[in-house]
Backbone as JSON, one array per atom type, in Angstrom:
{
  "sequence": "MTRALDRSTIAGATLFEGLDTKALDDIAHAAKTTRLVAGSTLFEQDDEAAAFYMMIVGRVKIAQTTPEGHQVVIRYIGPRDMFGAVPLFTHSAYPASAVAVVDSLAARWDSAITHQLMDRYPLLVANALKIVGLRLQELQNRYRELATERVEQRVARAILRLVRQSGKPVEDGVQIEFPLSRQDIAEMTGTTLHTVSRLLSSWEQSGLLDGGRMRIVLRKPRALLAIAEDLRPTGVRPPE",
  "N": [[-0.7, 10.3, 22.42], [-3.69, 12.0, 21.59], [-5.49, 13.94, 19.14], [-8.08, 16.25, 18.29], [-10.12, 15.67, 15.42], [-11.22, 17.31, 12.42], [-13.85, 17.54, 9.98], [-12.66, 18.08, 7.51], [-10.32, 16.67, 7.44], [-10.97, 14.03, 6.97], [-12.65, 14.13, 4.81], [-13.05, 13.37, 1.39], [-11.83, 10.93, 1.44], [-12.24, 7.63, 0.2], [-13.76, 5.91, 1.75], [-15.59, 7.55, 2.99], [-17.15, 8.71, 1.07], [-19.97, 10.4, -0.27], [-21.23, 10.97, 2.12], [-22.9, 13.32, 4.24], [-22.22, 16.63, 5.66], [-22.87, 16.64, 8.38], [-22.72, 13.91, 9.06], [-19.98, 13.46, 8.52], [-18.84, 15.16, 10.43], [-19.67, 13.84, 12.76], [-18.38, 11.35, 12.5], [-15.68, 12.12, 12.4], [-15.43, 13.24, 14.94], [-15.63, 10.97, 16.49], [-13.23, 9.72, 16.18], [-9.88, 8.72, 17.15], [-6.44, 9.71, 17.33], [-3.27, 8.47, 16.25], [0.14, 8.61, 16.62], [3.03, 7.65, 14.8], [6.34, 6.52, 14.83], [8.87, 6.27, 12.37], [9.45, 2.97, 11.37], [8.2, 1.83, 13.54], [5.65, -0.41, 14.86], [2.23, -0.62, 14.25], [0.13, -2.48, 14.52], [0.3, -6.03, 15.05], [0.48, -8.97, 12.99], [-2.03, -11.36, 13.56], [-2.75, -10.22, 15.98], [-5.41, -9.34, 18.24], [-8.15, -7.81, 16.71], [-8.82, -4.58, 17.25], [-9.56, -2.15, 16.26], [-10.09, -0.02, 13.37], [-8.31, 1.86, 10.81], [-7.33, 5.01, 9.31], [-5.03, 6.53, 7.2], [-3.57, 9.66, 7.86], [-1.31, 11.35, 7.59], [1.74, 10.4, 6.11], [3.11, 7.05, 5.7], [2.37, 3.61, 5.63], [3.41, 0.24, 5.83], [1.93, -2.79, 4.88], [2.25, -6.04, 5.81], [2.65, -9.59, 5.6], [3.66, -12.5, 7.41], [4.78, -15.64, 6.5], [4.08, -19.12, 7.41], [6.56, -20.32, 7.17], [8.26, -18.33, 7.8], [8.85, -16.34, 5.95], [8.6, -13.04, 4.7], [5.95, -11.18, 3.24], [5.16, -8.43, 1.38], [2.17, -6.8, 1.29], [0.81, -4.39, 0.6], [1.27, -0.79, 0.31], [0.19, 1.81, 2.38], [-1.28, 4.94, 2.01], [-1.97, 8.52, 2.55], [-5.36, 9.11, 3.49], [-6.13, 6.53, 2.94], [-7.81, 3.55, 3.89], [-7.24, 1.04, 6.39], [-6.74, -2.13, 8.09], [-9.35, -3.01, 8.36], [-10.59, -5.39, 7.6], [-11.07, -7.35, 9.66], [-13.35, -6.28, 10.84], [-15.47, -7.2, 9.38], [-15.14, -9.91, 9.35], [-14.72, -10.82, 11.88], [-12.26, -11.63, 12.88], [-8.72, -12.0, 13.68], [-6.1, -9.5, 13.08], [-4.95, -9.91, 9.8], [-2.43, -9.29, 8.91], [0.62, -7.4, 9.51], [1.14, -3.94, 10.42], [3.38, -1.5, 9.64], [5.11, 1.48, 10.19], [6.52, 3.34, 7.59], [7.6, 5.83, 7.32], [7.71, 8.68, 9.58], [4.49, 9.04, 10.87], [0.92, 9.77, 10.93], [-2.11, 8.53, 12.03], [-5.67, 8.07, 11.87], [-7.94, 6.58, 14.15], [-10.55, 4.29, 14.72], [-12.27, 2.74, 17.2], [-13.51, -0.64, 17.59], [-16.15, -0.98, 18.74], [-17.26, 1.59, 18.53], [-17.08, 1.87, 15.79], [-18.95, -0.02, 14.8], [-21.29, 1.12, 15.75], [-21.29, 3.48, 14.24], [-21.53, 2.41, 11.67], [-24.06, 1.29, 11.81], [-25.52, 3.63, 12.07], [-24.89, 5.04, 9.77], [-25.38, 3.61, 6.99], [-24.17, 3.85, 4.49], [-21.47, 3.83, 4.96], [-20.87, 1.12, 5.24], [-21.36, 0.15, 2.66], [-19.39, 1.6, 1.24], [-17.06, 0.65, 2.48], [-17.15, -2.07, 1.79], [-16.86, -1.82, -0.94], [-14.21, -0.91, -1.09], [-12.86, -3.11, 0.03], [-13.53, -5.02, -1.89], [-12.19, -4.0, -4.18], [-9.58, -4.27, -3.32], [-9.39, -7.02, -3.06], [-9.6, -7.7, -5.74], [-7.2, -6.56, -6.6], [-5.37, -8.23, -5.25], [-5.95, -10.63, -6.52], [-5.02, -10.04, -9.07], [-2.33, -9.74, -8.49], [-1.72, -12.36, -7.75], [-2.16, -13.65, -10.18], [-0.07, -12.49, -11.64], [2.15, -13.59, -10.28], [1.8, -16.24, -10.95], [1.94, -16.37, -13.74], [3.75, -14.58, -14.96], [7.08, -13.52, -15.86], [9.78, -12.84, -13.56], [11.0, -10.4, -14.08], [9.0, -8.89, -15.31], [7.17, -8.72, -13.17], [8.57, -7.24, -11.24], [8.92, -4.84, -12.61], [6.21, -4.06, -12.87], [5.52, -3.72, -10.18], [7.1, -1.51, -9.41], [6.05, 0.45, -11.12], [3.41, 0.55, -10.16], [3.83, 1.65, -7.6], [4.88, 4.11, -8.31], [2.67, 5.26, -9.56], [0.96, 5.43, -7.37], [2.35, 6.96, -5.46], [4.2, 8.68, -6.58], [6.36, 11.48, -7.14], [7.11, 14.37, -9.06], [10.45, 15.0, -10.01], [13.59, 16.58, -10.83], [14.9, 14.86, -12.65], [13.08, 12.9, -13.31], [10.54, 10.75, -12.0], [10.01, 10.33, -8.63], [9.63, 7.78, -6.21], [8.02, 8.52, -3.29], [8.59, 7.67, -0.72], [10.84, 5.88, 1.51], [12.3, 3.01, 0.06], [13.41, -0.19, -0.07], [15.52, -2.61, -1.77], [15.02, -5.11, -0.78], [12.4, -4.78, 0.12], [11.07, -4.59, -2.36], [11.59, -7.14, -3.36], [10.07, -8.63, -1.56], [7.55, -7.81, -2.25], [7.17, -8.93, -4.73], [7.59, -11.63, -4.77], [10.17, -12.76, -5.06], [13.78, -12.95, -4.94], [16.22, -11.07, -3.03], [18.67, -10.97, -4.36], [17.92, -11.33, -7.07], [16.29, -9.05, -7.53], [18.19, -7.03, -7.08], [19.96, -7.54, -9.19], [18.31, -7.02, -11.42], [17.58, -4.28, -11.01], [20.09, -3.06, -11.08], [20.81, -3.56, -13.73], [18.81, -2.06, -15.03], [19.44, 0.48, -14.11], [21.9, 0.86, -15.36], [21.02, 0.98, -17.95], [19.69, 3.35, -17.96], [17.02, 3.51, -17.23], [16.13, 3.94, -14.68], [17.07, 5.52, -11.56], [18.68, 4.38, -8.74], [19.25, 4.45, -5.31], [20.34, 4.23, -1.91], [17.53, 3.12, -0.4], [15.96, 4.54, -2.23], [14.24, 5.36, -5.22], [14.16, 6.59, -8.47], [12.27, 6.97, -11.25], [13.14, 7.16, -14.56], [12.55, 6.6, -17.21], [9.6, 5.99, -17.92], [8.03, 4.79, -19.99], [9.7, 2.89, -21.1], [10.02, 1.14, -18.96], [7.38, 0.34, -18.68], [7.08, -1.06, -21.07], [8.62, -3.3, -20.5], [7.13, -4.36, -18.38], [4.78, -5.04, -19.72], [5.71, -6.89, -21.44], [6.72, -6.12, -23.97], [9.07, -6.25, -25.32], [11.4, -5.91, -28.01], [11.63, -8.34, -30.65], [13.94, -10.92, -30.16], [15.43, -9.67, -28.2], [16.68, -10.3, -25.08], [15.95, -10.79, -21.56], [18.08, -9.6, -18.84], [20.59, -11.85, -17.69]],
  "CA": [[-1.55, 11.48, 22.57], [-4.65, 12.16, 20.5], [-5.97, 15.3, 18.89], [-9.39, 16.24, 17.65], [-10.16, 15.79, 13.97], [-12.39, 17.94, 11.83], [-14.29, 16.77, 8.81], [-11.78, 18.29, 6.36], [-9.26, 15.68, 7.49], [-11.43, 12.76, 6.42], [-13.38, 14.36, 3.56], [-12.29, 12.99, 0.21], [-11.49, 9.51, 1.53], [-13.24, 6.77, -0.45], [-14.62, 5.33, 2.77], [-16.6, 8.5, 3.44], [-17.81, 9.32, -0.09], [-21.43, 10.47, -0.26], [-21.76, 11.33, 3.44], [-23.09, 14.76, 4.39], [-21.32, 17.27, 6.62], [-23.21, 16.2, 9.74], [-22.14, 12.58, 9.24], [-18.53, 13.6, 8.58], [-18.52, 15.72, 11.75], [-19.9, 12.79, 13.74], [-17.33, 10.34, 12.33], [-14.41, 12.74, 12.8], [-15.45, 13.41, 16.4], [-15.48, 9.65, 17.11], [-11.89, 9.18, 15.93], [-8.69, 9.04, 17.92], [-5.27, 9.76, 16.45], [-2.1, 7.72, 16.71], [1.4, 8.99, 15.97], [3.95, 6.53, 14.62], [7.7, 6.82, 14.43], [9.31, 5.38, 11.29], [9.94, 1.68, 11.84], [7.38, 1.29, 14.62], [4.56, -1.27, 14.44], [0.93, -0.19, 14.75], [-0.42, -3.74, 15.03], [0.99, -7.22, 14.56], [-0.3, -10.07, 12.45], [-2.67, -12.24, 14.55], [-3.26, -9.47, 17.13], [-6.85, -9.14, 18.26], [-8.51, -6.59, 15.96], [-9.53, -3.69, 18.16], [-9.88, -0.88, 15.61], [-9.6, 0.17, 12.0], [-7.51, 3.07, 10.72], [-7.15, 5.74, 8.07], [-3.83, 7.35, 7.23], [-3.71, 11.11, 7.7], [-0.03, 11.78, 7.03], [2.78, 9.38, 6.19], [3.01, 5.84, 4.9], [2.45, 2.38, 6.41], [3.57, -0.99, 5.05], [1.15, -3.93, 5.34], [3.05, -7.22, 5.46], [2.34, -10.87, 6.23], [4.74, -13.46, 7.59], [4.3, -16.99, 6.22], [4.47, -20.11, 8.43], [8.0, -20.62, 7.03], [9.03, -17.18, 8.25], [9.09, -15.39, 4.88], [7.72, -11.87, 4.75], [5.35, -10.78, 1.98], [4.57, -7.09, 1.44], [0.87, -6.82, 0.62], [0.6, -3.08, -0.01], [1.64, 0.4, 1.07], [-0.98, 2.63, 2.68], [-0.97, 6.37, 2.0], [-2.99, 9.41, 3.11], [-6.79, 8.87, 3.23], [-6.39, 5.11, 2.71], [-8.3, 2.76, 5.01], [-6.57, -0.24, 6.6], [-7.11, -2.8, 9.33], [-10.81, -3.09, 8.44], [-11.13, -6.71, 7.27], [-11.65, -8.03, 10.83], [-14.67, -5.74, 11.16], [-16.46, -7.98, 8.66], [-14.87, -11.34, 9.49], [-14.58, -11.13, 13.31], [-11.0, -12.37, 13.01], [-7.56, -11.19, 14.06], [-5.48, -8.82, 11.95], [-4.27, -10.9, 8.97], [-1.09, -8.81, 8.55], [1.16, -6.37, 10.38], [1.23, -2.59, 9.86], [4.63, -0.9, 10.1], [5.32, 2.81, 9.62], [7.69, 3.48, 6.73], [8.1, 7.15, 7.7], [6.91, 9.22, 10.67], [3.13, 9.05, 10.33], [-0.22, 10.04, 11.8], [-3.28, 7.78, 11.58], [-6.91, 8.15, 12.63], [-8.34, 5.26, 14.64], [-11.92, 4.13, 15.22], [-12.38, 1.48, 17.92], [-14.52, -1.54, 17.01], [-17.51, -0.71, 19.22], [-17.7, 2.84, 17.92], [-17.23, 1.64, 14.35], [-20.22, -0.69, 14.53], [-22.34, 2.12, 15.96], [-21.29, 4.38, 13.09], [-22.05, 1.68, 10.51], [-25.52, 1.2, 11.98], [-26.08, 4.98, 11.89], [-24.64, 5.49, 8.4], [-25.18, 2.41, 6.18], [-23.29, 4.09, 3.35], [-20.13, 3.42, 5.37], [-20.73, -0.3, 4.96], [-21.25, 0.01, 1.2], [-18.09, 2.11, 0.82], [-16.02, -0.26, 2.96], [-17.19, -3.28, 0.97], [-16.28, -1.46, -2.24], [-12.76, -0.88, -0.93], [-12.41, -4.49, 0.22], [-13.64, -5.68, -3.18], [-11.11, -3.55, -5.05], [-8.32, -4.85, -2.85], [-9.42, -8.42, -3.44], [-9.26, -7.73, -7.17], [-5.77, -6.29, -6.69], [-4.65, -9.43, -4.83], [-6.11, -11.62, -7.58], [-4.09, -9.66, -10.15], [-0.97, -10.07, -8.02], [-1.58, -13.82, -7.82], [-1.99, -13.99, -11.6], [1.29, -12.12, -12.02], [3.07, -14.58, -9.73], [1.61, -17.53, -11.61], [2.08, -16.37, -15.2], [4.71, -13.62, -15.51], [8.48, -13.59, -15.45], [10.08, -11.96, -12.44], [11.32, -9.08, -14.62], [7.72, -8.19, -15.48], [6.58, -8.46, -11.86], [9.3, -6.14, -10.59], [8.57, -3.62, -13.34], [4.84, -3.7, -12.5], [5.51, -3.25, -8.79], [7.64, -0.15, -9.39], [5.07, 1.32, -11.78], [2.28, 0.74, -9.24], [4.23, 2.57, -6.55], [5.02, 5.44, -8.92], [1.31, 5.8, -9.74], [0.35, 5.69, -6.07], [3.06, 7.91, -4.59], [5.3, 9.32, -7.28], [6.4, 12.95, -7.19], [8.06, 14.81, -10.1], [11.73, 15.6, -9.64], [14.26, 17.13, -12.01], [15.31, 13.85, -13.62], [12.1, 11.83, -13.48], [9.49, 10.65, -10.98], [10.57, 9.62, -7.49], [8.75, 7.2, -5.2], [8.25, 9.53, -2.26], [8.95, 7.12, 0.59], [12.0, 4.97, 1.43], [11.95, 1.7, -0.48], [14.63, -0.98, -0.25], [15.43, -3.71, -2.72], [14.37, -6.21, -0.07], [10.95, -4.5, 0.06], [10.59, -4.94, -3.7], [11.61, -8.6, -3.44], [8.94, -9.16, -0.77], [6.32, -7.48, -2.97], [7.1, -9.6, -6.02], [7.8, -13.06, -4.63], [11.46, -13.16, -5.59], [14.89, -12.82, -3.99], [16.98, -9.83, -3.04], [19.69, -11.08, -5.41], [17.29, -11.11, -8.38], [15.91, -7.64, -7.63], [19.42, -6.23, -7.22], [20.47, -7.73, -10.54], [17.44, -6.31, -12.35], [17.68, -2.83, -10.84], [21.41, -2.64, -11.55], [20.73, -3.55, -15.19], [17.97, -0.92, -15.45], [20.2, 1.7, -13.84], [22.91, 0.98, -16.42], [20.3, 1.32, -19.18], [19.1, 4.67, -17.81], [15.59, 3.46, -16.98], [15.86, 4.49, -13.35], [18.19, 5.74, -10.65], [18.41, 3.79, -7.44], [20.25, 4.62, -4.27], [19.9, 3.61, -0.67], [16.12, 3.38, -0.07], [15.47, 5.59, -3.12], [14.09, 5.0, -6.63], [13.66, 7.61, -9.38], [11.99, 6.4, -12.57], [13.51, 8.14, -15.58], [11.95, 6.25, -18.5], [8.39, 5.2, -17.61], [7.55, 3.99, -21.12], [10.58, 1.74, -21.26], [9.69, 0.18, -17.9], [6.07, -0.2, -19.02], [7.29, -2.06, -22.12], [9.08, -4.52, -19.84], [6.0, -4.9, -17.62], [3.81, -5.59, -20.67], [6.43, -7.84, -22.3], [6.75, -5.57, -25.33], [10.46, -6.21, -25.75], [11.57, -6.27, -29.42], [12.0, -9.73, -30.92], [15.37, -11.24, -30.07], [16.06, -9.05, -27.03], [16.45, -11.16, -23.9], [16.16, -10.13, -20.27], [19.41, -9.83, -18.31], [20.79, -13.11, -16.96]],
  "C": [[-2.46, 11.59, 21.35], [-4.97, 13.63, 20.3], [-7.28, 15.21, 18.15], [-9.23, 16.36, 16.14], [-11.35, 16.64, 13.56], [-12.69, 17.24, 10.51], [-13.38, 16.96, 7.6], [-10.67, 17.25, 6.3], [-9.69, 14.37, 6.83], [-12.21, 12.92, 5.13], [-12.49, 14.02, 2.37], [-11.81, 11.55, 0.26], [-12.6, 8.67, 0.92], [-14.24, 6.21, 0.55], [-15.78, 6.24, 3.13], [-17.31, 9.22, 2.29], [-19.32, 9.29, 0.09], [-22.04, 10.85, 1.08], [-21.87, 12.85, 3.56], [-22.2, 15.31, 5.5], [-21.62, 16.85, 8.05], [-22.6, 14.83, 10.03], [-20.63, 12.65, 9.36], [-18.09, 14.17, 9.93], [-18.63, 14.64, 12.83], [-18.76, 11.76, 13.7], [-15.98, 10.89, 12.78], [-14.33, 12.87, 14.32], [-15.21, 12.08, 17.12], [-14.07, 9.08, 16.99], [-10.89, 9.56, 17.02], [-7.53, 9.11, 16.94], [-4.1, 9.05, 17.1], [-0.9, 8.18, 15.91], [2.34, 7.79, 15.93], [5.31, 7.04, 14.19], [8.1, 5.82, 13.34], [9.93, 4.1, 11.88], [9.11, 1.06, 12.95], [6.19, 0.51, 14.06], [3.26, -0.8, 15.07], [0.15, -1.39, 15.29], [0.3, -4.89, 14.35], [0.0, -8.2, 13.95], [-0.76, -10.97, 13.59], [-3.02, -11.53, 15.86], [-4.79, -9.42, 17.07], [-7.18, -7.8, 17.6], [-9.38, -5.7, 16.83], [-10.01, -2.41, 17.49], [-9.56, -0.98, 14.12], [-9.05, 1.58, 11.89], [-7.65, 3.72, 9.35], [-5.89, 6.58, 8.21], [-4.18, 8.82, 7.06], [-2.46, 11.66, 7.02], [0.94, 10.61, 7.14], [2.51, 8.17, 5.33], [3.21, 4.63, 5.82], [2.57, 1.2, 5.46], [2.75, -2.11, 5.7], [1.86, -5.19, 4.86], [2.59, -8.44, 6.25], [3.61, -11.7, 6.36], [4.17, -14.85, 7.39], [4.71, -17.94, 7.34], [5.96, -20.48, 8.36], [8.88, -19.46, 7.45], [9.37, -16.17, 7.17], [8.11, -14.23, 4.99], [7.24, -11.52, 3.35], [4.73, -9.4, 2.19], [3.29, -7.09, 0.63], [0.61, -5.51, -0.1], [1.2, -2.0, 0.88], [0.4, 1.29, 1.19], [-0.55, 4.08, 2.75], [-2.11, 7.2, 2.57], [-4.4, 9.14, 2.55], [-7.1, 7.44, 2.82], [-6.86, 4.46, 4.01], [-7.46, 1.5, 5.15], [-6.97, -0.81, 7.96], [-8.59, -3.06, 9.46], [-11.36, -4.49, 8.2], [-11.71, -7.41, 8.5], [-13.02, -7.5, 11.24], [-15.78, -6.58, 10.52], [-16.3, -9.48, 8.88], [-14.76, -11.78, 10.94], [-13.33, -11.98, 13.55], [-9.91, -11.43, 13.49], [-7.02, -10.45, 12.83], [-4.71, -9.85, 11.11], [-2.84, -10.51, 8.59], [-0.66, -7.75, 9.56], [1.19, -5.03, 9.66], [2.43, -1.9, 10.48], [4.82, 0.45, 9.42], [6.61, 2.85, 8.82], [8.39, 4.82, 7.0], [7.3, 7.59, 8.93], [5.5, 9.51, 10.14], [2.11, 9.42, 11.4], [-1.42, 9.32, 11.2], [-4.48, 8.09, 12.47], [-7.36, 6.73, 12.96], [-9.79, 5.32, 15.12], [-12.0, 2.77, 15.9], [-13.58, 0.68, 17.42], [-15.94, -1.2, 17.44], [-18.08, 0.55, 18.59], [-17.95, 2.65, 16.43], [-18.56, 0.98, 14.03], [-21.4, 0.24, 14.77], [-22.45, 3.05, 14.76], [-21.85, 3.69, 11.84], [-23.55, 1.5, 10.6], [-26.19, 2.55, 11.67], [-25.97, 5.43, 10.44], [-24.35, 4.27, 7.52], [-24.27, 2.61, 4.97], [-21.84, 3.75, 3.68], [-19.87, 1.96, 5.02], [-20.54, -0.52, 3.46], [-19.88, 0.47, 0.71], [-16.97, 1.17, 1.24], [-15.98, -1.54, 2.13], [-16.62, -3.01, -0.43], [-14.76, -1.47, -2.17], [-12.2, -2.3, -0.8], [-12.47, -5.25, -1.11], [-12.53, -5.29, -4.14], [-9.77, -4.14, -4.63], [-8.25, -6.34, -3.13], [-9.06, -8.58, -4.9], [-7.77, -7.5, -7.38], [-4.96, -7.53, -6.32], [-4.78, -10.54, -5.87], [-5.17, -11.33, -8.75], [-2.66, -9.99, -9.76], [-0.73, -11.57, -8.1], [-1.38, -14.25, -9.27], [-0.59, -13.65, -12.07], [2.3, -13.15, -11.54], [3.02, -15.89, -10.51], [2.01, -17.52, -13.08], [3.19, -15.49, -15.75], [6.13, -13.87, -15.01], [8.74, -12.57, -14.33], [10.39, -10.55, -12.91], [10.04, -8.25, -14.8], [7.12, -7.81, -14.14], [7.26, -7.29, -11.15], [8.97, -4.82, -11.27], [7.17, -3.15, -12.96], [4.79, -3.12, -11.09], [6.02, -1.81, -8.71], [6.66, 0.83, -10.02], [3.86, 1.57, -10.88], [2.63, 1.77, -8.17], [4.42, 3.99, -7.08], [3.64, 6.07, -9.11], [0.7, 6.21, -8.39], [1.03, 6.83, -5.32], [4.26, 8.55, -5.27], [5.22, 10.84, -7.22], [7.44, 13.36, -8.22], [9.31, 15.4, -9.47], [12.44, 15.97, -10.94], [14.54, 16.08, -13.08], [14.32, 12.71, -13.78], [10.99, 11.91, -12.45], [10.02, 9.79, -9.85], [9.46, 9.04, -6.62], [9.05, 7.93, -3.9], [8.55, 8.97, -0.88], [10.12, 6.14, 0.43], [11.56, 3.57, 1.01], [13.24, 0.94, -0.74], [14.43, -2.05, -1.31], [14.8, -4.94, -2.07], [12.86, -6.03, -0.06], [10.38, -4.93, -1.28], [10.57, -6.45, -3.87], [10.41, -9.19, -2.72], [7.6, -8.82, -1.4], [6.11, -8.39, -4.17], [7.41, -11.1, -5.97], [9.1, -13.55, -5.23], [12.53, -12.89, -4.54], [15.55, -11.46, -4.09], [18.02, -9.84, -4.15], [19.08, -10.77, -6.78], [16.9, -9.65, -8.56], [17.13, -6.76, -7.81], [19.98, -6.33, -8.62], [19.64, -6.95, -11.55], [17.6, -4.8, -12.24], [19.03, -2.31, -11.32], [21.44, -2.57, -13.08], [19.93, -2.35, -15.69], [18.66, 0.42, -15.16], [21.23, 1.92, -14.95], [22.26, 1.38, -17.74], [19.64, 2.69, -19.12], [17.61, 4.68, -17.56], [15.25, 4.11, -15.65], [17.17, 4.75, -12.63], [17.8, 5.15, -9.31], [19.57, 4.06, -6.5], [19.77, 3.9, -3.04], [18.47, 4.07, -0.35], [15.48, 4.42, -0.99], [15.37, 5.06, -4.54], [13.5, 6.19, -7.38], [13.49, 6.97, -10.75], [12.24, 7.46, -13.62], [12.84, 7.86, -16.92], [10.73, 5.37, -18.26], [7.95, 4.3, -18.77], [8.42, 2.75, -21.32], [10.29, 0.69, -20.19], [8.32, -0.45, -18.16], [6.2, -1.27, -20.11], [7.78, -3.38, -21.53], [7.91, -5.17, -19.09], [4.99, -5.59, -18.53], [4.43, -6.58, -21.64], [6.4, -7.41, -23.75], [8.17, -5.46, -25.88], [10.57, -6.61, -27.22], [12.03, -7.72, -29.56], [13.51, -9.9, -30.86], [16.08, -10.61, -28.91], [15.67, -9.86, -25.81], [16.64, -10.37, -22.63], [17.55, -10.42, -19.76], [19.48, -11.13, -17.53], [21.39, -12.82, -15.58]]
}
């Protein structure tokens, strides 16, 4: 089932920066909405790209499956984030799958309507290319991390990124506001569940964070940042 959007729902999204109220009304009117239950898939990797999306409420995980069957988590999408748009510029299939992490609501613009809107409002194209460029830069940084950093640093960076993107203050620290498993972290950082479990257990014992089932609360951000930046005092070794 769909519901009508008004411009307040999409205003503030990077994709629509600089557009006037008439343009926002037009774009909002052209959207459809899609409700997702936690765990459901919005689109699969290699599906024909029929639309692009913007999150309204909730969280979606973007993940790729390698030819060997390994899953790699590319990013998490939050409110007012655009996703599924690369095929609009490459005329290709979706390069990854989108899976709801929690119950979510997304706005959808079908391909034909999207191209009409881009012709009508060229600023949409400039904004979309800016977003794609920033994400390419992010992927380049992730590749550099995989190539040059120890796994301890990569895991620390991944947690810090998620805290910056979706952390909420709680009594004993900052909690990542959506369910996150150790397997998810392993798939984000190119390592194994065993390694992530070992690292998180060590950090829990040191008081850096609290972890439970699908839950992470960061208690000592500066200490985790020191690990991410490899600022460990001389002679202190990472846990074996």
